[in-house]
Structures are given as structure tokens and as C-alpha cells.
CSV table of C-alpha atoms and ligand atoms in Angstrom, one decimal:
chain,number,residue,atom,x,y,z
A,27,MET,CA,116.7,-68.9,13.5
A,28,ASN,CA,113.7,-68.4,11.0
A,29,ALA,CA,112.9,-65.1,12.6
A,30,VAL,CA,116.4,-64.3,12.0
A,31,PHE,CA,116.5,-65.3,8.2
A,32,GLU,CA,113.0,-64.8,6.9
A,33,ASN,CA,112.7,-62.7,3.7
A,34,LYS,CA,116.5,-62.0,3.9
A,35,LYS,CA,118.4,-62.0,0.6
A,36,VAL,CA,121.1,-64.3,0.6
A,37,ILE,CA,123.4,-65.4,-2.3
A,38,VAL,CA,125.5,-68.5,-1.9
A,39,VAL,CA,128.2,-67.8,-4.5
A,40,GLY,CA,129.6,-71.1,-5.4
A,41,GLY,CA,126.5,-73.0,-4.1
A,42,SER,CA,126.0,-75.7,-6.6
A,43,SER,CA,127.5,-78.7,-4.7
A,44,GLY,CA,129.2,-79.4,-1.2
A,45,ILE,CA,129.4,-76.7,1.3
A,46,GLY,CA,128.0,-74.1,-0.7
A,47,LEU,CA,125.0,-75.9,-1.4
A,48,ALA,CA,124.4,-77.5,2.4
A,49,THR,CA,124.6,-73.8,3.4
A,50,ALA,CA,121.8,-73.0,1.1
A,51,GLN,CA,119.5,-75.7,1.7
A,52,LEU,CA,120.1,-74.8,5.5
A,53,LEU,CA,119.0,-71.1,5.0
A,54,ALA,CA,116.1,-71.9,2.7
A,55,ASN,CA,114.9,-74.1,5.4
A,56,SER,CA,114.9,-71.1,7.6
A,57,LYS,CA,112.9,-69.0,5.2
A,58,ALA,CA,115.9,-67.3,3.4
A,59,ALA,CA,115.5,-65.8,-0.2
A,60,VAL,CA,118.3,-67.8,-1.3
A,61,THR,CA,120.0,-67.7,-5.1
A,62,VAL,CA,123.0,-70.1,-5.5
A,63,THR,CA,125.4,-69.5,-8.3
A,64,GLY,CA,127.9,-71.6,-10.1
A,65,ARG,CA,129.6,-72.1,-13.7
A,66,ASN,CA,127.8,-74.9,-14.7
A,67,ALA,CA,124.3,-74.8,-15.6
A,68,ASP,CA,123.3,-78.3,-15.7
A,69,LYS,CA,124.5,-78.6,-11.8
A,70,LEU,CA,122.0,-75.2,-11.2
A,71,ASN,CA,119.3,-76.8,-12.9
A,72,GLN,CA,119.6,-80.2,-10.9
A,73,VAL,CA,119.9,-78.2,-7.7
A,74,GLN,CA,116.9,-76.0,-8.8
A,75,GLN,CA,114.6,-79.0,-9.5
A,76,ALA,CA,115.8,-80.7,-6.0
A,77,THR,CA,115.3,-78.0,-3.9
A,78,GLY,CA,113.5,-75.3,-5.3
A,79,ILE,CA,116.4,-72.6,-4.7
A,80,GLN,CA,116.6,-70.0,-7.3
A,81,THR,CA,120.2,-70.6,-9.2
A,82,GLN,CA,122.2,-68.3,-11.8
A,83,VAL,CA,125.0,-69.4,-13.7
A,84,VAL,CA,128.0,-66.8,-12.7
A,85,ASP,CA,131.6,-67.5,-13.3
A,86,SER,CA,133.2,-65.7,-10.2
A,87,ALA,CA,136.3,-65.3,-12.1
A,88,ASP,CA,134.6,-63.2,-14.3
A,89,ARG,CA,134.4,-59.7,-12.9
A,90,GLN,CA,132.2,-58.4,-15.8
A,91,ALA,CA,129.8,-61.2,-15.2
A,92,LEU,CA,129.8,-60.5,-11.4
A,93,ASP,CA,129.1,-56.7,-11.8
A,94,VAL,CA,126.2,-57.9,-14.0
A,95,PHE,CA,124.6,-60.2,-11.6
A,96,PHE,CA,124.9,-58.1,-8.6
A,97,LYS,CA,123.4,-54.9,-10.2
A,98,GLN,CA,120.3,-57.4,-11.2
A,99,THR,CA,120.4,-58.9,-8.0
A,100,GLY,CA,120.0,-55.7,-5.8
A,101,PRO,CA,120.1,-55.2,-2.0
A,102,ILE,CA,121.8,-58.0,-0.2
A,103,ASP,CA,121.3,-59.2,3.5
A,104,HIS,CA,124.1,-62.0,3.5
A,105,LEU,CA,126.8,-63.1,0.8
A,106,VAL,CA,128.3,-66.5,1.4
A,107,ILE,CA,131.4,-67.0,-1.0
A,108,SER,CA,132.2,-71.2,-1.2
A,109,VAL,CA,134.5,-70.9,-4.7
A,110,SER,CA,137.5,-72.8,-5.3
A,111,GLY,CA,139.3,-75.4,-7.5
A,112,SER,CA,141.0,-77.9,-6.4
A,113,LYS,CA,144.8,-77.0,-7.5
A,114,GLY,CA,147.8,-76.7,-5.3
A,115,MET,CA,148.3,-79.4,-3.3
A,116,GLY,CA,151.5,-81.5,-2.9
A,117,ASN,CA,154.9,-81.3,-1.4
A,118,PHE,CA,156.5,-78.1,-2.3
A,119,ALA,CA,159.9,-79.9,-4.1
A,120,GLU,CA,157.6,-81.6,-6.4
A,121,LEU,CA,154.7,-78.9,-6.7
A,122,SER,CA,154.0,-77.4,-10.2
A,123,LEU,CA,153.8,-73.6,-9.6
A,124,HIS,CA,151.4,-73.7,-12.7
A,125,ASP,CA,149.2,-75.6,-10.7
A,126,LEU,CA,149.7,-73.4,-7.7
A,127,ARG,CA,148.8,-70.1,-9.6
A,128,ALA,CA,145.9,-72.2,-11.1
A,129,GLY,CA,144.7,-72.6,-7.1
A,130,PHE,CA,145.0,-68.9,-6.8
A,131,GLU,CA,143.1,-68.1,-10.1
A,132,GLY,CA,140.4,-70.6,-8.7
A,133,LYS,CA,139.7,-69.4,-5.1
A,134,PHE,CA,142.0,-66.1,-4.1
A,135,TRP,CA,141.0,-63.9,-7.1
A,136,PRO,CA,137.3,-65.0,-7.7
A,137,GLN,CA,136.7,-64.4,-3.8
A,138,LEU,CA,138.2,-60.9,-4.0
A,139,HIS,CA,136.3,-60.0,-7.4
A,140,THR,CA,133.2,-61.3,-5.8
A,141,ILE,CA,133.4,-59.0,-2.7
A,142,GLN,CA,134.5,-55.8,-4.6
A,143,ALA,CA,131.4,-56.8,-7.1
A,144,ALA,CA,128.7,-57.0,-4.3
A,145,LEU,CA,129.8,-54.3,-1.6
A,146,PRO,CA,128.0,-51.3,-3.5
A,147,TYR,CA,124.4,-54.0,-2.9
A,148,MET,CA,125.5,-54.9,0.8
A,149,LYS,CA,123.0,-53.8,3.2
A,150,GLU,CA,124.1,-52.0,6.5
A,151,GLY,CA,124.6,-54.9,9.2
A,152,GLY,CA,124.8,-57.4,6.3
A,153,SER,CA,127.4,-59.8,6.6
A,154,ILE,CA,129.9,-61.7,4.3
A,155,THR,CA,131.5,-65.2,4.8
A,156,LEU,CA,134.4,-66.3,3.1
A,157,ILE,CA,135.1,-70.1,3.0
A,158,THR,CA,138.8,-70.7,3.4
A,159,ALA,CA,140.7,-73.9,4.7
A,160,ILE,CA,142.1,-75.2,7.6
A,161,SER,CA,145.4,-75.7,5.5
A,162,SER,CA,146.1,-71.8,6.6
A,163,ILE,CA,147.3,-72.9,9.9
A,164,ALA,CA,147.6,-77.0,10.1
A,165,GLN,CA,151.5,-76.6,9.3
A,166,LYS,CA,150.9,-80.3,7.5
A,167,PRO,CA,153.7,-81.2,4.8
A,168,GLY,CA,152.0,-81.2,1.2
A,169,THR,CA,149.9,-78.2,2.3
A,170,SER,CA,152.3,-75.3,1.6
A,171,GLY,CA,150.2,-74.1,-1.4
A,172,LEU,CA,147.1,-74.3,0.0
A,173,ALA,CA,148.1,-72.4,3.0
A,174,ALA,CA,149.2,-69.6,1.3
A,175,ILE,CA,146.0,-69.6,-0.9
A,176,ASN,CA,143.7,-69.9,2.3
A,177,GLY,CA,146.2,-67.9,4.5
A,178,ALA,CA,146.1,-64.9,2.1
A,179,LEU,CA,142.6,-64.4,2.7
A,180,GLU,CA,142.5,-65.0,6.2
A,181,LEU,CA,144.8,-62.4,6.6
A,182,MET,CA,142.5,-59.9,5.0
A,183,VAL,CA,139.5,-60.6,7.1
A,184,PRO,CA,140.3,-58.5,10.3
A,185,ILE,CA,141.5,-55.6,8.2
A,186,LEU,CA,138.4,-55.8,6.0
A,187,ALA,CA,136.5,-55.9,9.1
A,188,GLN,CA,137.2,-52.2,9.8
A,189,GLU,CA,137.4,-51.1,6.1
A,190,LEU,CA,133.8,-52.5,5.5
A,191,LYS,CA,132.2,-51.7,8.8
A,192,PRO,CA,129.3,-52.0,9.3
A,193,ILE,CA,129.0,-54.8,7.0
A,194,ARG,CA,130.5,-57.7,8.8
A,195,ILE,CA,132.9,-59.9,7.1
A,196,ASN,CA,134.0,-63.5,8.5
A,197,ALA,CA,135.9,-66.5,7.3
A,198,VAL,CA,135.0,-70.1,8.2
A,199,SER,CA,138.3,-72.2,7.7
A,200,PRO,CA,137.1,-76.3,7.3
A,201,GLY,CA,139.1,-79.3,8.0
A,202,VAL,CA,138.7,-82.1,5.5
A,203,VAL,CA,135.3,-82.3,4.0
A,204,ASP,CA,133.7,-85.1,2.0
A,205,THR,CA,132.4,-83.1,-1.0
A,206,PRO,CA,132.9,-82.9,-4.8
A,207,TRP,CA,136.1,-81.1,-4.2
A,208,TRP,CA,137.8,-84.3,-4.2
A,209,ASN,CA,136.5,-85.8,-7.3
A,210,PHE,CA,140.2,-85.2,-8.5
A,211,ALA,CA,140.7,-88.8,-6.9
A,212,PRO,CA,139.5,-92.0,-7.8
A,213,GLU,CA,137.2,-93.4,-5.2
A,214,LEU,CA,139.9,-95.7,-3.3
A,215,ALA,CA,142.6,-92.9,-3.2
A,216,LYS,CA,140.3,-90.5,-1.9
A,217,GLN,CA,138.8,-92.9,0.7
A,218,GLU,CA,142.6,-93.4,1.6
A,219,ALA,CA,143.4,-89.7,1.4
A,220,PHE,CA,140.5,-89.3,4.4
A,221,GLN,CA,141.7,-92.0,6.6
A,222,GLN,CA,145.5,-90.6,6.1
A,223,LEU,CA,144.3,-87.0,6.9
A,224,THR,CA,141.7,-87.5,9.4
A,225,GLY,CA,142.0,-90.8,11.2
A,226,ASN,CA,144.3,-89.5,14.3
A,227,ILE,CA,142.5,-86.1,14.4
A,228,PRO,CA,140.1,-85.9,17.8
A,229,ALA,CA,137.0,-86.4,15.5
A,230,GLY,CA,138.5,-89.4,13.8
A,231,ARG,CA,136.6,-88.6,10.3
A,232,VAL,CA,136.1,-86.2,7.9
A,233,ALA,CA,133.2,-83.7,7.9
A,234,ARG,CA,130.0,-83.7,6.3
A,235,ALA,CA,129.0,-80.6,4.3
A,236,GLU,CA,126.2,-79.9,6.7
A,237,GLU,CA,128.6,-79.8,9.7
A,238,ILE,CA,130.5,-76.7,8.0
A,239,ALA,CA,127.3,-75.2,6.9
A,240,ASP,CA,126.0,-75.0,10.2
A,241,ALA,CA,129.5,-72.6,11.3
A,242,ILE,CA,128.6,-70.7,8.1
A,243,VAL,CA,124.9,-69.9,9.2
A,244,PHE,CA,126.1,-68.7,12.5
A,245,THR,CA,128.5,-66.5,11.2
A,246,LEU,CA,125.5,-64.7,9.3
A,247,GLY,CA,123.0,-64.4,12.1
A,248,ASN,CA,125.6,-63.5,14.5
A,249,SER,CA,125.1,-59.8,14.7
A,250,TYR,CA,128.1,-59.1,16.8
A,251,MET,CA,130.5,-61.5,14.8
A,252,THR,CA,133.3,-59.6,12.6
A,253,GLY,CA,136.8,-59.9,11.6
A,254,THR,CA,136.8,-63.6,12.5
A,255,VAL,CA,138.1,-67.1,11.6
A,256,ILE,CA,136.1,-69.9,12.6
A,257,HIS,CA,137.9,-73.1,12.7
A,258,CYS,CA,135.4,-76.1,12.1
A,259,ASP,CA,138.0,-78.9,11.6
A,260,GLY,CA,137.4,-81.9,13.9
A,261,GLY,CA,140.6,-80.8,15.6
A,262,PHE,CA,142.3,-81.1,12.2
A,263,SER,CA,144.6,-78.2,13.7
A,264,CYS,CA,145.5,-79.2,17.2
B,310,NAP,N1,136.1,-80.1,0.7
B,310,NAP,C1,137.1,-80.2,1.6
B,310,NAP,O1,137.8,-81.2,1.9
B,310,NAP,C2,137.4,-78.3,1.9
B,310,NAP,C3,138.5,-78.4,2.8
B,310,NAP,C4,138.9,-76.9,3.4
B,310,NAP,C5,138.2,-75.9,2.5
B,310,NAP,N2,137.5,-76.3,1.6
B,310,NAP,C6,136.7,-75.3,0.6
B,310,NAP,O2,135.3,-75.1,0.9
B,310,NAP,C7,135.1,-74.0,0.2
B,310,NAP,C8,134.2,-75.1,-1.0
B,310,NAP,O3,134.1,-76.2,-1.1
B,310,NAP,P1,133.6,-77.7,-1.4
B,310,NAP,O4,134.5,-78.4,-0.8
B,310,NAP,O5,132.1,-77.5,-1.5
B,310,NAP,O6,133.8,-77.6,-3.0
B,310,NAP,P2,132.7,-78.1,-4.3
B,310,NAP,O7,131.5,-79.0,-3.8
B,310,NAP,O8,133.7,-78.3,-5.5
B,310,NAP,O9,131.8,-76.7,-4.4
B,310,NAP,C9,132.7,-75.4,-5.0
B,310,NAP,C10,131.2,-74.7,-5.6
B,310,NAP,O10,132.3,-74.0,-6.1
B,310,NAP,C11,131.4,-73.3,-7.7
B,310,NAP,N3,132.6,-73.0,-8.2
B,310,NAP,C12,133.8,-72.9,-8.6
B,310,NAP,N4,134.8,-72.2,-8.9
B,310,NAP,C13,133.5,-71.3,-9.2
B,310,NAP,C14,133.6,-69.8,-10.1
B,310,NAP,N5,134.8,-69.6,-11.0
B,310,NAP,N6,132.5,-69.4,-10.0
B,310,NAP,C15,131.4,-70.0,-9.6
B,310,NAP,N7,131.1,-70.8,-9.0
B,310,NAP,C16,132.0,-72.0,-9.1
B,310,NAP,C17,131.4,-75.1,-7.9
B,310,NAP,O11,130.5,-75.2,-9.5
B,310,NAP,P3,130.8,-74.9,-10.6
B,310,NAP,O12,132.3,-76.1,-10.8
B,310,NAP,O13,130.0,-75.6,-11.7
B,310,NAP,O14,131.2,-73.5,-11.0
B,310,NAP,C18,130.6,-75.5,-7.1
B,310,NAP,O15,129.0,-75.3,-6.6
B,310,NAP,C19,135.8,-74.0,-1.2
B,310,NAP,O16,136.6,-72.6,-1.1
B,310,NAP,C20,137.0,-75.2,-0.7
B,310,NAP,O17,138.6,-74.8,-0.5
B,310,NAP,C21,137.0,-77.7,1.2
């Protein structure tokens, strides 16, 4: 793995916590030159101090900020996009469409803006990896809104693979992962949700961010992998 990533420039967009941060750490351990982005400067400073990974405040909902960032960054080998908000979950009859719109604003549009802004700087043979979610195919009550957001992104992947070649593009679709994404819920409610959502799946538990990061790094390193959505969900979608 070291040979694949040594001195490769990798940008992890939304890398100050959770899956993005675990991915950045894995890649930094493999000697990649990693920069992570996020909106919160304090969180990014903590990451930089704790890991030595380079950080930059960039809001992926702000296209102008993205354009400036990628121009400054220059040529990129690999791009990982791990941004999202936590809105859009709930049974449809009660689901606030305002919240669902916020869910799209927090994930769908920032991911697309990031791809477009980065494209002029992607090296031939480089890769883009989106982080989607297993809600796109799981067909579980309460996830229709999340399915819409993530399904929309996943449907684009094989088409973009053809349009963007020789740049590769894939998505990694996680199941339930114990990350700060769930911080909207009090601890007890979160643990109950984890148990309810994953107690009966084959893995029998939520994922650690590092387990998803491992799948993400695979999509970067495998030069024949493009147009693919990889499910890393502990059997959630079975
Ligand atoms: N955790 C799960 O159970 C789960 C399951 C399936 C899929 N996913 C997906 O996995 C991806 C990563 O989520 P996670 O669980 O790792 O959540 P997380 O710990 O909350 O990480 C999200 C990261 O994105 C950043 N971010 C959010 N909006 C941003 C924006 N507009 N511009 C720049 N950075 C932004 C956050 O930092 P700031 O807030 O400081 O900007 C943070 O670094 C998301 O796409 C999520 O939908 C998660």
C-alpha cells in the first residue's frame, strides 16, 4: 500500500471527523500527502495538532470558496468527499420537507459542487470517491428521504465514470457507523437506535469509521475500479 500512495496528493473533503478523518489517517499512514477540509476551524486545528495532517477551512456549500481552494491546491491524485448534514430521516408522513431540503443542501449539492470545482485539477488516472449511504438500497421505513439523497448520488456514479474518464469515480456506501454524524441524538437514544438498526443484521453491530475508511482507500488504490458503488454495511441491506 505504501508504494501506491507515497507522495500522492489526496484531498479529503469533510475530513475533520468520522469516516473522512479515519480515511485521512489511513492514507497519511501510507505516506500520502493529505489535506482535509471542513467548516469548523477549531475541529480542523485539533486534527492538525493530533495527527500532523494538513487542514483547510472550506465550506463545500460555498462554490466560490471551493474554486479558490482547488486553484491554490493544484494537481490532485485522489479526492474523497465525505460531507453531509444529518437531516432527512424519519417516516414520510411526518417528515419535514424543509428538513429533507436541508438534507440535500447538506450533502447532495456540496458533493456535486466539490466534484465540479476539483475536476480541472484532477490528474489523469486519479480518482474521486463519494461517500453515500446504504439507505439508497436498504428499503427501510424511515429512510425514504435519505434514500433519495444518497440514491441520487449513486445513480450518477456510473454515468460520471464514462464522462470523466480517465479519472475514476466510485462511491462507498456505509451502513450505520458510530461517528459524530449521530450527535444530534442524546447518547441513550443513539445507543437505542444503534441496537434497533443493527442488532439483527449479520454483523450484529454498528461499524467503526476505520472499517469504512478501509473500503474507501481500496477504491483509491485499485486502478481498475470505476463507476462502482461499494456497499460496506455489515449486511444491513441483506
Ligand atoms: N455515520 C453513519 O452512520 C453514516 C451512515 C451512512 C453514510 N454516512 C455518510 O458518511 C459521510 C461521512 O459522515 P460521518 O458519519 O463521518 O459524519 P461526521 O463525523 O459528521 O463527518 C462529516 C464531516 O463533514 C464535514 N462537513 C459537513 N458539511 C460540510 C461542508 N458543507 N463543507 C465542508 N465540510 C463539511 C464535517 O465537518 P464540519 O461540520 O466542521 O464542516 C465533518 O468533518 C456522510 O456523507 C454521511 O452521510 C454516514
